[in-house]
Tab-separated table of C-alpha atoms in Angstrom:
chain	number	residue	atom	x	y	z
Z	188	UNK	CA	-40.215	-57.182	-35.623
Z	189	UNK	CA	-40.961	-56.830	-39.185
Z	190	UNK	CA	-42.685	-53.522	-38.673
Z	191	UNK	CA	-40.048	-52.118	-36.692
Z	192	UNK	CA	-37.605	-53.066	-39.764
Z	193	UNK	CA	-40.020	-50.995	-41.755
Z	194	UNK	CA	-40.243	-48.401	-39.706
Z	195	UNK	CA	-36.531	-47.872	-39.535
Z	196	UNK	CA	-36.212	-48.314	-43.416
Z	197	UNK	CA	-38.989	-45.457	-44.185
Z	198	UNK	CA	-36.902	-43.586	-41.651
Z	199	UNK	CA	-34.117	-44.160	-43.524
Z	200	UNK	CA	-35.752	-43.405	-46.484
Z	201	UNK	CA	-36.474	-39.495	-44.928
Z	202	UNK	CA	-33.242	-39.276	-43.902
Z	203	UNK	CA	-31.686	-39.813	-47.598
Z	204	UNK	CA	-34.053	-37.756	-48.865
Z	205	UNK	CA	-33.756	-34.810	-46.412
Z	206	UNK	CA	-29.920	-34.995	-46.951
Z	207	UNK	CA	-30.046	-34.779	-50.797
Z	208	UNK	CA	-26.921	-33.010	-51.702
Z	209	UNK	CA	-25.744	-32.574	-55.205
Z	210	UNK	CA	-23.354	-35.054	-55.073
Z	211	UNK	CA	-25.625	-37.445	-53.378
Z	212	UNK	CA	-27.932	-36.869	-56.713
Z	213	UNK	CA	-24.695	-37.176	-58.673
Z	214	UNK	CA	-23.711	-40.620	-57.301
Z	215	UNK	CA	-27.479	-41.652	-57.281
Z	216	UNK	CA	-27.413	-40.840	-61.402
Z	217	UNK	CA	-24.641	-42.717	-62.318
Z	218	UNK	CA	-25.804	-45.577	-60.742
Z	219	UNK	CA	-29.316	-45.310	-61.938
Z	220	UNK	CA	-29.208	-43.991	-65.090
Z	221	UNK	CA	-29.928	-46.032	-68.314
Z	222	UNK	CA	-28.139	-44.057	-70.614
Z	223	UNK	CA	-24.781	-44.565	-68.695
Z	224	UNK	CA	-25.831	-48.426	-68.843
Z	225	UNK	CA	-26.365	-48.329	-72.682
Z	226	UNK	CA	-23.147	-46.905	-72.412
Z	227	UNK	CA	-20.857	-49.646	-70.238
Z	228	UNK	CA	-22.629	-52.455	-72.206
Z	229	UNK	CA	-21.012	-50.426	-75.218
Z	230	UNK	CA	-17.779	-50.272	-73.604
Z	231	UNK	CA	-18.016	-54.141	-72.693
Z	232	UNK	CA	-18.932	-55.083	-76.886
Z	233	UNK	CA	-15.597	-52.804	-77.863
Z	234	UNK	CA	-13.625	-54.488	-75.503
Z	235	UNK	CA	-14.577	-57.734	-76.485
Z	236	UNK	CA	-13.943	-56.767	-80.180
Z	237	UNK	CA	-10.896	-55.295	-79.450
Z	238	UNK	CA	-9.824	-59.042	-78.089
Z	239	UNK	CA	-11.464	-60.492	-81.296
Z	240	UNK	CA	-9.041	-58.470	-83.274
Z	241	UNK	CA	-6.336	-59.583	-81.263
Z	242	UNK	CA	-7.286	-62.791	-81.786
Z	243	UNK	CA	-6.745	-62.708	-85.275
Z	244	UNK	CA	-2.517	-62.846	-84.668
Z	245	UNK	CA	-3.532	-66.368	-83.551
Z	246	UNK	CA	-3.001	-69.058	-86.588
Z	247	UNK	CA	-6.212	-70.535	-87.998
Z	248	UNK	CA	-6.584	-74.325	-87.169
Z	249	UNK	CA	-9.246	-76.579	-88.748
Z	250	UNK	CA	-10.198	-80.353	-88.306
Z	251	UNK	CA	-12.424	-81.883	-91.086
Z	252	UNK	CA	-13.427	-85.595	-92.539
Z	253	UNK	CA	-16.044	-86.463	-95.449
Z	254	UNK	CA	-17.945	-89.411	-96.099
Z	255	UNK	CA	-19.039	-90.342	-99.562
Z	256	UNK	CA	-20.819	-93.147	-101.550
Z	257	UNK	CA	-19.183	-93.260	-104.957
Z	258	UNK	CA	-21.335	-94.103	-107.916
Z	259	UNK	CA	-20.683	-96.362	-110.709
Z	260	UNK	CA	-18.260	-95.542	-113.513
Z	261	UNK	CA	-19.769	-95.664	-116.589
Z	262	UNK	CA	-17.042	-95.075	-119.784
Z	263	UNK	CA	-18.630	-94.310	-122.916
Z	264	UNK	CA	-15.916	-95.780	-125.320
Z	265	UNK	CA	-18.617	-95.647	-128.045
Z	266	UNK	CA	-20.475	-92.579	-127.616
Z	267	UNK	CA	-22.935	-91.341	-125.264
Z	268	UNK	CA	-25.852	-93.149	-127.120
Z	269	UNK	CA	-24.211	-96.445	-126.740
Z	270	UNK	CA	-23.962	-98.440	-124.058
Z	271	UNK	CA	-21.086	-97.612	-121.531
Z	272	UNK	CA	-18.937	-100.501	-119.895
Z	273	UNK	CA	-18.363	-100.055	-116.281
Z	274	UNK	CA	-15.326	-99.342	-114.729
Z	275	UNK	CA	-15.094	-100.650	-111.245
Z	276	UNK	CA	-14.384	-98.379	-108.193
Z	277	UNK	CA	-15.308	-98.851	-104.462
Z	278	UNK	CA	-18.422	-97.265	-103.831
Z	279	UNK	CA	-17.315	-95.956	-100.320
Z	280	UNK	CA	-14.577	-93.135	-99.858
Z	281	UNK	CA	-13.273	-91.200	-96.830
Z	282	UNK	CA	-11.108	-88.581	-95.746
Z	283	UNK	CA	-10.370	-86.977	-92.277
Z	284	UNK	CA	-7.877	-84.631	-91.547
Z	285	UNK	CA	-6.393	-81.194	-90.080
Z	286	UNK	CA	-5.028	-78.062	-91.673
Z	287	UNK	CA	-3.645	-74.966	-90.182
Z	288	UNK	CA	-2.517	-71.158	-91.500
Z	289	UNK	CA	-0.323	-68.865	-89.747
Z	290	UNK	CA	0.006	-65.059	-91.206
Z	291	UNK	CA	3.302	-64.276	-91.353
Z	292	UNK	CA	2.597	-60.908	-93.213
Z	293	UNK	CA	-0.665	-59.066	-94.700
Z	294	UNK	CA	0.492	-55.838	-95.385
Z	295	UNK	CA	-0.046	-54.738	-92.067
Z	296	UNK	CA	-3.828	-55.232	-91.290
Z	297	UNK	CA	-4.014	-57.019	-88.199
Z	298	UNK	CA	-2.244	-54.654	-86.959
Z	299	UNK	CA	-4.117	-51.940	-87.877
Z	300	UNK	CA	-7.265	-53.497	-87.050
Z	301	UNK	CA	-6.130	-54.025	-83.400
Z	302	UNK	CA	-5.186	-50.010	-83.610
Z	303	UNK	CA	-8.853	-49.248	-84.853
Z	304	UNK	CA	-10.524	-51.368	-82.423
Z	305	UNK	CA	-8.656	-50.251	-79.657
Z	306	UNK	CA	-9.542	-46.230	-80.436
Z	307	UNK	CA	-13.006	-47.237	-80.520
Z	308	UNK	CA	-13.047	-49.024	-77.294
Z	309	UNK	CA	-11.082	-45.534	-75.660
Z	310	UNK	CA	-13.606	-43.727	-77.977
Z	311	UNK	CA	-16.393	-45.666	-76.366
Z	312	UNK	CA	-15.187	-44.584	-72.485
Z	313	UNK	CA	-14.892	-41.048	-73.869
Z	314	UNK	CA	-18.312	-41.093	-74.891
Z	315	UNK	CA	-19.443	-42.495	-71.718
Z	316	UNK	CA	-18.167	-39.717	-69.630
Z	317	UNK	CA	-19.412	-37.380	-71.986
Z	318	UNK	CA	-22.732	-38.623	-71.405
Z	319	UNK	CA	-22.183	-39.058	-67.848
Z	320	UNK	CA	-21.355	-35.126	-67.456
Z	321	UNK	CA	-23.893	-34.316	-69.597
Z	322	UNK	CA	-26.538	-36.226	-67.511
Z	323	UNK	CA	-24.894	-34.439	-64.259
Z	324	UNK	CA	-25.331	-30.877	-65.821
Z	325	UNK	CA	-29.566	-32.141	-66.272
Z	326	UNK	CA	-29.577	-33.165	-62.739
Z	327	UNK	CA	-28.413	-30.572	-61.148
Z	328	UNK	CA	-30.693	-28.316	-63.475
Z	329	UNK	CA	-33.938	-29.991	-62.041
Z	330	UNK	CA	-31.809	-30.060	-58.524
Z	331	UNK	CA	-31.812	-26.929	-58.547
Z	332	UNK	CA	-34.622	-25.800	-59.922
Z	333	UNK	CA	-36.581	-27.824	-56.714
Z	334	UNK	CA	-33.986	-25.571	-54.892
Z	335	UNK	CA	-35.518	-22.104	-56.469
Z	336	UNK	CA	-38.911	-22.781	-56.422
Z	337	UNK	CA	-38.704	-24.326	-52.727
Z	338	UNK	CA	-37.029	-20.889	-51.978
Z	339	UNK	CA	-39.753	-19.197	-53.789
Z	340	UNK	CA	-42.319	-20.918	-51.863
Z	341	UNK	CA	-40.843	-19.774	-48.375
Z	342	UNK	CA	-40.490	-16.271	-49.600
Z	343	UNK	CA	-43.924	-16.205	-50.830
Z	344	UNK	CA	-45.605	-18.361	-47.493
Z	345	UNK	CA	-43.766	-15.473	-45.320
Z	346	UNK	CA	-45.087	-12.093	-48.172
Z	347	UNK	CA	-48.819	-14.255	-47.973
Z	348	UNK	CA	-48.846	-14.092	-43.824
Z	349	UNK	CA	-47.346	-10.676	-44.074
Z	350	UNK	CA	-50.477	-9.668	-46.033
Z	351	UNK	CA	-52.680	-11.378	-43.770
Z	352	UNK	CA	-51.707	-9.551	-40.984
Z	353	UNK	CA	-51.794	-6.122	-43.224
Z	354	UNK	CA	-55.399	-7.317	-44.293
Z	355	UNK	CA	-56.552	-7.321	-40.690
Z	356	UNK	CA	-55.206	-4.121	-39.953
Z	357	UNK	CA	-56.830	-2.595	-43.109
Z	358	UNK	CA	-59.978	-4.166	-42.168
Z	359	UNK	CA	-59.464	-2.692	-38.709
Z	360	UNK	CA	-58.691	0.771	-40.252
Z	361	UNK	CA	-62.155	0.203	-42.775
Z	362	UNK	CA	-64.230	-0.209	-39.448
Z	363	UNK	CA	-62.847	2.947	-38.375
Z	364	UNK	CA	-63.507	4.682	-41.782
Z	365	UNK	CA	-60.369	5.672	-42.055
Z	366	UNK	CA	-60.346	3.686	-45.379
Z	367	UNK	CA	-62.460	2.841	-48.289
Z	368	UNK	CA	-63.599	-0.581	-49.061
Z	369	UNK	CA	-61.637	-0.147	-52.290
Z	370	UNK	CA	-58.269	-0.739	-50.460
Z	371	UNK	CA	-60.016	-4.451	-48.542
Z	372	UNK	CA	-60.567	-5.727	-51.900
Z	373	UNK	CA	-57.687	-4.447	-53.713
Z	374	UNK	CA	-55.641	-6.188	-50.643
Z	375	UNK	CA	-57.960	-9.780	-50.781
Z	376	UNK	CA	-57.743	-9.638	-54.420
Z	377	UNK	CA	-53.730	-9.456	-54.081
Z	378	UNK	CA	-53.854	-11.804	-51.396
Z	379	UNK	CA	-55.826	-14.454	-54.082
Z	380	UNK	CA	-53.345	-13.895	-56.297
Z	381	UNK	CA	-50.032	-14.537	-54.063
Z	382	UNK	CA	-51.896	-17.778	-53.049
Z	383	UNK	CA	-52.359	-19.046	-56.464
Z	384	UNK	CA	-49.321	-18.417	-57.485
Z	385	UNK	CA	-47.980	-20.571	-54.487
Z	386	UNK	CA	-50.134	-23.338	-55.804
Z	387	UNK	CA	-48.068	-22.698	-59.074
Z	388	UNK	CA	-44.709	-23.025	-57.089
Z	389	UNK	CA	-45.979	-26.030	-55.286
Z	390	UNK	CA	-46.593	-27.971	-58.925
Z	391	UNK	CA	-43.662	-26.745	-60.585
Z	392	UNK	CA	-41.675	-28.451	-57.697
Z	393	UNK	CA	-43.684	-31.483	-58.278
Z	394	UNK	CA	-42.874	-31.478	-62.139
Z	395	UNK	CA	-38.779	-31.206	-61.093
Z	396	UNK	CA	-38.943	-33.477	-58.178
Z	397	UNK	CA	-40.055	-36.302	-61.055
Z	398	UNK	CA	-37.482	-35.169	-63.415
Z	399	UNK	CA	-34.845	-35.183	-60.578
Z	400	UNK	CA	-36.764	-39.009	-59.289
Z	401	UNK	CA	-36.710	-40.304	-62.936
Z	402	UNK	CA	-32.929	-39.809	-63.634
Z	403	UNK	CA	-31.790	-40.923	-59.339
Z	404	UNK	CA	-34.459	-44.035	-59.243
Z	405	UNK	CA	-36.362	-42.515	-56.880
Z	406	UNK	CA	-40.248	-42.624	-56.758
Z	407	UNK	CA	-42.236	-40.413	-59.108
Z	408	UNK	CA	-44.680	-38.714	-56.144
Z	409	UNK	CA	-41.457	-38.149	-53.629
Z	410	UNK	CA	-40.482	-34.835	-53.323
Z	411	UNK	CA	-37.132	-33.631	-53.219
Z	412	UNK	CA	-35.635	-31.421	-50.734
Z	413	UNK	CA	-32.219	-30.148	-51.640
Z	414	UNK	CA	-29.775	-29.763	-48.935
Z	415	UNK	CA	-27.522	-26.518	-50.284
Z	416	UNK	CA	-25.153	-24.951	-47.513
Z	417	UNK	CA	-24.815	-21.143	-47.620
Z	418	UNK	CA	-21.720	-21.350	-49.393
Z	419	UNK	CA	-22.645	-22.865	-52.189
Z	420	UNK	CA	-24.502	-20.291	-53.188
Z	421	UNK	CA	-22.002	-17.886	-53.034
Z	422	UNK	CA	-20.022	-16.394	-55.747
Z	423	UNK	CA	-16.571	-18.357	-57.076
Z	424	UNK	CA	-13.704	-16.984	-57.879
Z	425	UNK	CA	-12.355	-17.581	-61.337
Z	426	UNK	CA	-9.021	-18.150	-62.516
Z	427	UNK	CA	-7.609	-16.560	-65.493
Z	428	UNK	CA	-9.323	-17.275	-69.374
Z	429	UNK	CA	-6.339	-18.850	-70.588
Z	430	UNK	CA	-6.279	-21.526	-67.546
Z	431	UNK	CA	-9.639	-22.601	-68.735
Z	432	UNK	CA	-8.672	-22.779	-72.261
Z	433	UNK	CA	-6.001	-24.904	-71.065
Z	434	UNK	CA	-7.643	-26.932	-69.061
Z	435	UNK	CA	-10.255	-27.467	-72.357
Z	436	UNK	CA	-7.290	-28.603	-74.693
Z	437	UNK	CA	-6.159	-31.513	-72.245
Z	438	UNK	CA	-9.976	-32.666	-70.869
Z	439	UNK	CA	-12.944	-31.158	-72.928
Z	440	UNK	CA	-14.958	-34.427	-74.298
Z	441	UNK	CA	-15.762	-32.797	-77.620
Z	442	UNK	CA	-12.406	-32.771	-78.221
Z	443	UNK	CA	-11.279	-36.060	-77.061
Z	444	UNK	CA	-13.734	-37.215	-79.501
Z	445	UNK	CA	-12.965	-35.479	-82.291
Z	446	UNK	CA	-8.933	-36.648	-81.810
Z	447	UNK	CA	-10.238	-39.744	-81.342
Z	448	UNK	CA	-12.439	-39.784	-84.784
Z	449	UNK	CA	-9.531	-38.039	-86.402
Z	450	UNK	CA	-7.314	-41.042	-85.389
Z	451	UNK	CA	-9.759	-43.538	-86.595
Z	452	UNK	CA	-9.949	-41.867	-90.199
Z	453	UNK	CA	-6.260	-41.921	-90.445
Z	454	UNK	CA	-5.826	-45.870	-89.543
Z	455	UNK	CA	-8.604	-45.855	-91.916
Z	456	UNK	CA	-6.490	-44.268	-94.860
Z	457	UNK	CA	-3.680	-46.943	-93.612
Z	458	UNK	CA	-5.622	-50.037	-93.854
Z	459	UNK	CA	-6.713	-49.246	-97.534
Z	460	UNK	CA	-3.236	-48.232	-98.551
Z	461	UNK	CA	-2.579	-51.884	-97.365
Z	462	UNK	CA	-4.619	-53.630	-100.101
Z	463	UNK	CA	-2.257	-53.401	-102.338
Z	464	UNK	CA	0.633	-55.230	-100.445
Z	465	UNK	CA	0.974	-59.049	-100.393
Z	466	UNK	CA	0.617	-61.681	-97.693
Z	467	UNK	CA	2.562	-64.079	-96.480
Z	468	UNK	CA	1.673	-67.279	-93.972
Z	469	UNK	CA	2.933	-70.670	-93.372
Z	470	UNK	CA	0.483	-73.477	-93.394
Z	471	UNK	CA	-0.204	-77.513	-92.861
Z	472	UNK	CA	-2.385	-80.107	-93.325
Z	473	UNK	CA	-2.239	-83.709	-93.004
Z	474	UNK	CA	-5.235	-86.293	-93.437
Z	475	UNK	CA	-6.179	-89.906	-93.835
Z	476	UNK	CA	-8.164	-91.262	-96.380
Z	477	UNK	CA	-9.417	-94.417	-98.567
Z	478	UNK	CA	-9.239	-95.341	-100.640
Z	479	UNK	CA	-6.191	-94.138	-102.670
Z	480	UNK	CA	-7.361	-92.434	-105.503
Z	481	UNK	CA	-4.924	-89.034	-105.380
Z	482	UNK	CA	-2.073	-90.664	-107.162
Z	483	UNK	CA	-1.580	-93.198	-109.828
Z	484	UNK	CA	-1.655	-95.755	-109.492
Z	485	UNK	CA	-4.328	-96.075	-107.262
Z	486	UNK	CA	-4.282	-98.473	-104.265
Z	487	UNK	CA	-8.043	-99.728	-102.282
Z	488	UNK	CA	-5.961	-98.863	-99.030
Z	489	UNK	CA	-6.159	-96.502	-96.408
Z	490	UNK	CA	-2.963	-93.269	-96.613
Z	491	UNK	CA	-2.151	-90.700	-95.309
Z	492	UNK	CA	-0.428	-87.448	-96.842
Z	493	UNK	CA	0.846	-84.562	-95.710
Z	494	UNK	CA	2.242	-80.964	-96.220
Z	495	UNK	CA	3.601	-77.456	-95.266
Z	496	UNK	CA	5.097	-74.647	-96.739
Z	497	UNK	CA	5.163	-70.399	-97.519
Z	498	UNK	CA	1.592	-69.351	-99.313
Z	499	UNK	CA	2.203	-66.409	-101.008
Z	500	UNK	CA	-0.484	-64.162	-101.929
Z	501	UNK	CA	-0.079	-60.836	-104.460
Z	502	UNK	CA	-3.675	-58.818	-105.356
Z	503	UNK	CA	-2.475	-57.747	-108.433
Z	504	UNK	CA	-6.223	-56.306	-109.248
Z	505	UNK	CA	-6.043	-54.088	-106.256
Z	506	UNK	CA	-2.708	-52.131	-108.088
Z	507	UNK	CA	-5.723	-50.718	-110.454
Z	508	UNK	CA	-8.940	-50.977	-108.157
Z	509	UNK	CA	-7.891	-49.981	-104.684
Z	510	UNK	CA	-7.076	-46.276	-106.010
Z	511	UNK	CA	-10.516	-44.987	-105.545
Z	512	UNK	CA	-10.857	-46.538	-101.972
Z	513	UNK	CA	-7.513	-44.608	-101.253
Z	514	UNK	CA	-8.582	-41.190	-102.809
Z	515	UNK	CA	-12.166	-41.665	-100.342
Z	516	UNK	CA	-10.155	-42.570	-97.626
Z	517	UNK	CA	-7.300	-39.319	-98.100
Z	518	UNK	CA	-10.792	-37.188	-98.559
Z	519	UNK	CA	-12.083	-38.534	-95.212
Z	520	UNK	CA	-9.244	-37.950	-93.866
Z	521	UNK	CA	-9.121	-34.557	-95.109
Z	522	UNK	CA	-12.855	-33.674	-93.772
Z	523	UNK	CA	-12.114	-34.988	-90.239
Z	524	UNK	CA	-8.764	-32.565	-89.695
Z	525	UNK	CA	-10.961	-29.911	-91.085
Z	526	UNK	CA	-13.564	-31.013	-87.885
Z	527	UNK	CA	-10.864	-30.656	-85.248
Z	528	UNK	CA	-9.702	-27.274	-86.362
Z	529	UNK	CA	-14.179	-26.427	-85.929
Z	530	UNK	CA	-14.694	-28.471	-82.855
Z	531	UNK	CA	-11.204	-26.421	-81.283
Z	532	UNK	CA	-12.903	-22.995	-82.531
Z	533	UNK	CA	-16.169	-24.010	-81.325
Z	534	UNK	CA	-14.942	-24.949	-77.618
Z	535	UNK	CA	-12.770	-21.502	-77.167
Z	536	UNK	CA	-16.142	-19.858	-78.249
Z	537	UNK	CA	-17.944	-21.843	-75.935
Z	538	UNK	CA	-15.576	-21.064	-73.130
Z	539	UNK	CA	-15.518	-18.016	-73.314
Z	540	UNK	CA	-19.084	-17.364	-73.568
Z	541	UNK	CA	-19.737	-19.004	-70.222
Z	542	UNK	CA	-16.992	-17.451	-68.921
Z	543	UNK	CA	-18.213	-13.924	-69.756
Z	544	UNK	CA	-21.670	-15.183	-68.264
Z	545	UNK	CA	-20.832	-16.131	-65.070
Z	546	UNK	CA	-19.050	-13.117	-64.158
Z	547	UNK	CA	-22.182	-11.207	-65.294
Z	548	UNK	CA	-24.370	-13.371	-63.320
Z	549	UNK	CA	-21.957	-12.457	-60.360
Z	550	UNK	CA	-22.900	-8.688	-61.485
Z	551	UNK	CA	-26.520	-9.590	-60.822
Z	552	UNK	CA	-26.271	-11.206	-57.209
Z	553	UNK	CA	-25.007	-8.084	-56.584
Z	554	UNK	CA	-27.151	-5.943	-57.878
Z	555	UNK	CA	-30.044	-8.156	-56.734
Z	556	UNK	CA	-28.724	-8.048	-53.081
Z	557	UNK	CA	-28.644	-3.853	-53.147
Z	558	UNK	CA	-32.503	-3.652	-54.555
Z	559	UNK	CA	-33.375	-5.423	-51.889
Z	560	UNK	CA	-31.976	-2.995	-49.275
Z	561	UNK	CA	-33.643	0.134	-51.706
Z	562	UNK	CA	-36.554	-2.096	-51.875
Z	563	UNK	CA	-36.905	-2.875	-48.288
Z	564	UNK	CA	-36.636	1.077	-46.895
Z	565	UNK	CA	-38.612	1.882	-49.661
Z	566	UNK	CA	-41.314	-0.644	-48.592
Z	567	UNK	CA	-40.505	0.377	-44.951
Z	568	UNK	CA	-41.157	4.300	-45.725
Z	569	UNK	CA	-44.574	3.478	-48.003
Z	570	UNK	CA	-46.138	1.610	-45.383
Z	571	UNK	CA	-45.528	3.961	-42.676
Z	572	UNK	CA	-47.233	6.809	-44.880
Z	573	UNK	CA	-49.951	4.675	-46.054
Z	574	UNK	CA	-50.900	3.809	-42.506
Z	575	UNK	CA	-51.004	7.530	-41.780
Z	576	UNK	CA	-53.209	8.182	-44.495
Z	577	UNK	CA	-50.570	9.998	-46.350
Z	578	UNK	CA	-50.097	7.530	-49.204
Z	579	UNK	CA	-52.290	5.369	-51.283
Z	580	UNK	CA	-52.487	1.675	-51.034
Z	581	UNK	CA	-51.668	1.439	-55.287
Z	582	UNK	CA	-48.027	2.967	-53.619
Z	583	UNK	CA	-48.168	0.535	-50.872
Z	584	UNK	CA	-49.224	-2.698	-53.294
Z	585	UNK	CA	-46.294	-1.987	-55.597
Z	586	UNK	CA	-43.199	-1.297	-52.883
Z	587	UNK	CA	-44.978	-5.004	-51.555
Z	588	UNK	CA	-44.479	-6.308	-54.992
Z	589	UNK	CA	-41.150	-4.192	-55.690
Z	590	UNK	CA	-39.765	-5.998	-52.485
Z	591	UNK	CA	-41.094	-9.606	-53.397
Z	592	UNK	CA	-39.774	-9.473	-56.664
Z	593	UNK	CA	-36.299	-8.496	-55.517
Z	594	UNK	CA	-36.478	-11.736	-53.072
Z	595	UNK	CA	-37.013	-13.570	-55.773
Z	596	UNK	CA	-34.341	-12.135	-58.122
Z	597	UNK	CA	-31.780	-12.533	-55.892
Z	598	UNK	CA	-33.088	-16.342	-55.353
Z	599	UNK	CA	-32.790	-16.645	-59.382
Z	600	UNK	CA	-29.720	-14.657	-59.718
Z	601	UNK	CA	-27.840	-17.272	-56.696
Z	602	UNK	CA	-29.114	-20.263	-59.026
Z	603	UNK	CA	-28.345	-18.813	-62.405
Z	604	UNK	CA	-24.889	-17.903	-61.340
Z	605	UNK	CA	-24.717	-21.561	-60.651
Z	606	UNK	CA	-26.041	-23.270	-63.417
Z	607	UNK	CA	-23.779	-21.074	-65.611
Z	608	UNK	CA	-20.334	-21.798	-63.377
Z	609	UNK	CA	-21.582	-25.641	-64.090
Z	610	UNK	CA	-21.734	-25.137	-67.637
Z	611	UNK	CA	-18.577	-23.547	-67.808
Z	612	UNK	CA	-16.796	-26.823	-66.247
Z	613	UNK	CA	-19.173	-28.897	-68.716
Z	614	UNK	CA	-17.144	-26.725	-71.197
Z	615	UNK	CA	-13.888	-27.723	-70.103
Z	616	UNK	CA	-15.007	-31.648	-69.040
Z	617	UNK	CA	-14.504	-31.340	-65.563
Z	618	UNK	CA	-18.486	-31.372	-64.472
């Protein structure tokens, strides 16, 4: 029983991995990522502060006693070198009791503290999903990366039995005479190369497969094969520049942060401004104690006593101290506005550069798909010549290599056109 669980979980296993699609790797990285978990226990701290500060509307209750042994008197009615006469007092004294403070007014910092802490905790999530498209746009850059090389690797298995099959019929045509043993070892020596350059392909989709495993959880030796239907390989149509500049102002990260900075600097500015203004609460208090030694005359009984009332508070220091705090804050200010107009410049730029890029990377599939029809009839007329001894095999080698090339081009050209439509949405923060 217990091996046929395993057997069904390996196969399970297989199946996952033979149906890795982008968004499979996608869901697999946010749920295995670390950074994204440094990230929610971030969001979880700013949350709680953001209840601390909310806390602070609450009034301020206290509960306290003290227990004392009171030492002699001694009254020095003739000096201190003379000998004192004692006065007598009870040598044991306590007090227990409650007080409590309620701000009524503060010059507005509470609530400005609850403002700050709650940007930061929205600050927090924006910084979260910034990381979390960030770490999309590097999976899907190793994802696809397995993707070109394991496309490389079928192009070149398919060129390296093509050239077998064109090494035995060179062989064939050296038995005959009808060639000269220059062309067998040019082809073996080309052959040599196409297989150690698959060995290349095979390790670089090792190296990705561990990136890719690393950031989805998956093991370190388990390759990855990427499950990518025809269309989405295929060019996509774009929408006017201005859409995606629109779609930037309302979602970009970059910019959400920087509004988000700008907003903290400003509350900032508002809670120094503050120091200046009184505050205002109402508080209590009311405790036992013994003996009776507040008032005169004093009684060896246990009391009580009790009061409440305004407490009025005015930092009449801060009228001359708090004006270089202000000026830093107004400069902060200042340099954080100054930010948002870069960061705005910097994402239109940005935009637009991966805009322009795409649709020249559409350019290239293009042009990559029409060299390989002029590379295939050229590689289709070279061979027929060669193997009627009316062209040379250095003719035949390079249409070979011409055409292989092209393969691969259009392979690269599929994948860059990709990459560059993802970091176009990365642009905009929709990735």
């Amino acid at each position: 029983m217990a091996f046929l669980l395993l057997t069904v979980f390996a196969h399970a296993q297989d199946i996952q991995n033979d149906n890795l699609t982008i968004n499979r790797v996608w869901a697999l990285v946010d749920s295995n990522s670390k950074k994204l978990e440094m990230q929610n226990i971030n969001i979880a701290a700013n949350e709680a502060h953001l209840k601390v500060s909310k806390a602070e509307r609450l009034p301020e209750i206290s509960a306290g006693g003290t227990y004392a042994y009171v030492f002699p008197l001694p009254i020095y009615e003739n000096g201190l070198f003379h000998t004192p006469s004692q006065f007598p007092v009870v040598s044991t004294y306590y007090k227990a009791g409650a007080d409590a403070y309620l701000n009524i007014y503060n010059g507005g910092k509470t609530n400005t503290e609850i403002a700050a802490s709650k940007v930061e905790y929205e600050l927090s999530n924006v910084l979260r999903n910034q990381s979390r498209q960030e770490i999309h746009y590097t999976a899907a850059v190793y994802f696809y990366d397995v993707f070109r090389n394991i496309s490389y690797k079928r192009l070149l298995e398919q060129d390296i039995r093509d050239r077998e099959k064109q090494l035995a019929e060179i062989n064939q045509l050296y038995k005959n005479g009808a060639v000269l043993k220059s062309d067998v070892l040019r082809v073996e020596l080309r052959l040599s190369k196409q297989k150690m350059l698959l060995t290349e392909i095979e390790n670089s989709i090792k190296i990705a497969s561990q990136k890719l495993n690393i950031l989805t959880g998956g093991k370190d030796d388990e390759l990855v094969n990427p499950q990518i239907s025809e269309y989405e390989t295929d060019a996509i149509a774009l929408k006017e520049i201005d859409s995606y500049f629109d779609s930037a102002k309302g979602s970009s990260y970059k910019l959400q942060i920087s509004e988000k900075e700008h907003e903290l600097a400003r509350l900032k500015l508002k809670n120094v401004k503050s120091n200046i203004l009184p505050t205002l609460g109402f508080f209590g208090e009311y405790a036992f104690a013994y003996p009776q030694i507040q008032f005169y005359p004093y009684t060896l009984s246990l009391y009580s006593n009790g009061m409440v009332g305004l407490k009025l508070k005015i930092p009449i220091s801060s009228w001359y101290t708090n004006q270089h705090k202000v000026k830093e804050a107004q400069i902060r200010l200042q340099q954080q506005e100054v930010e948002d107009e870069e960061v705005k410049d910097n994402i239109r730029q940005e935009v637009q550069e991966n805009y322009i890029r795409y649709r020249e990377s559409v350019q290239r599939i293009n042009l990559a798909e029409e060299n390989i029809k002029q590379a295939s009839e050229s590689y289709r007329i070279v061979q027929n010549t060669y193997f009627n001894q009316l062209s040379l095999l250095t003719d035949l080698l390079d249409a070979e290599t011409q055409l292989l090339q092209s393969k691969f081009e259009l392979t690269t050209a599929k994948v860059n056109a990709k990459m560059q439509y993802y970091q176009l949405q990365k642009a905009i923060g929709n990735l």
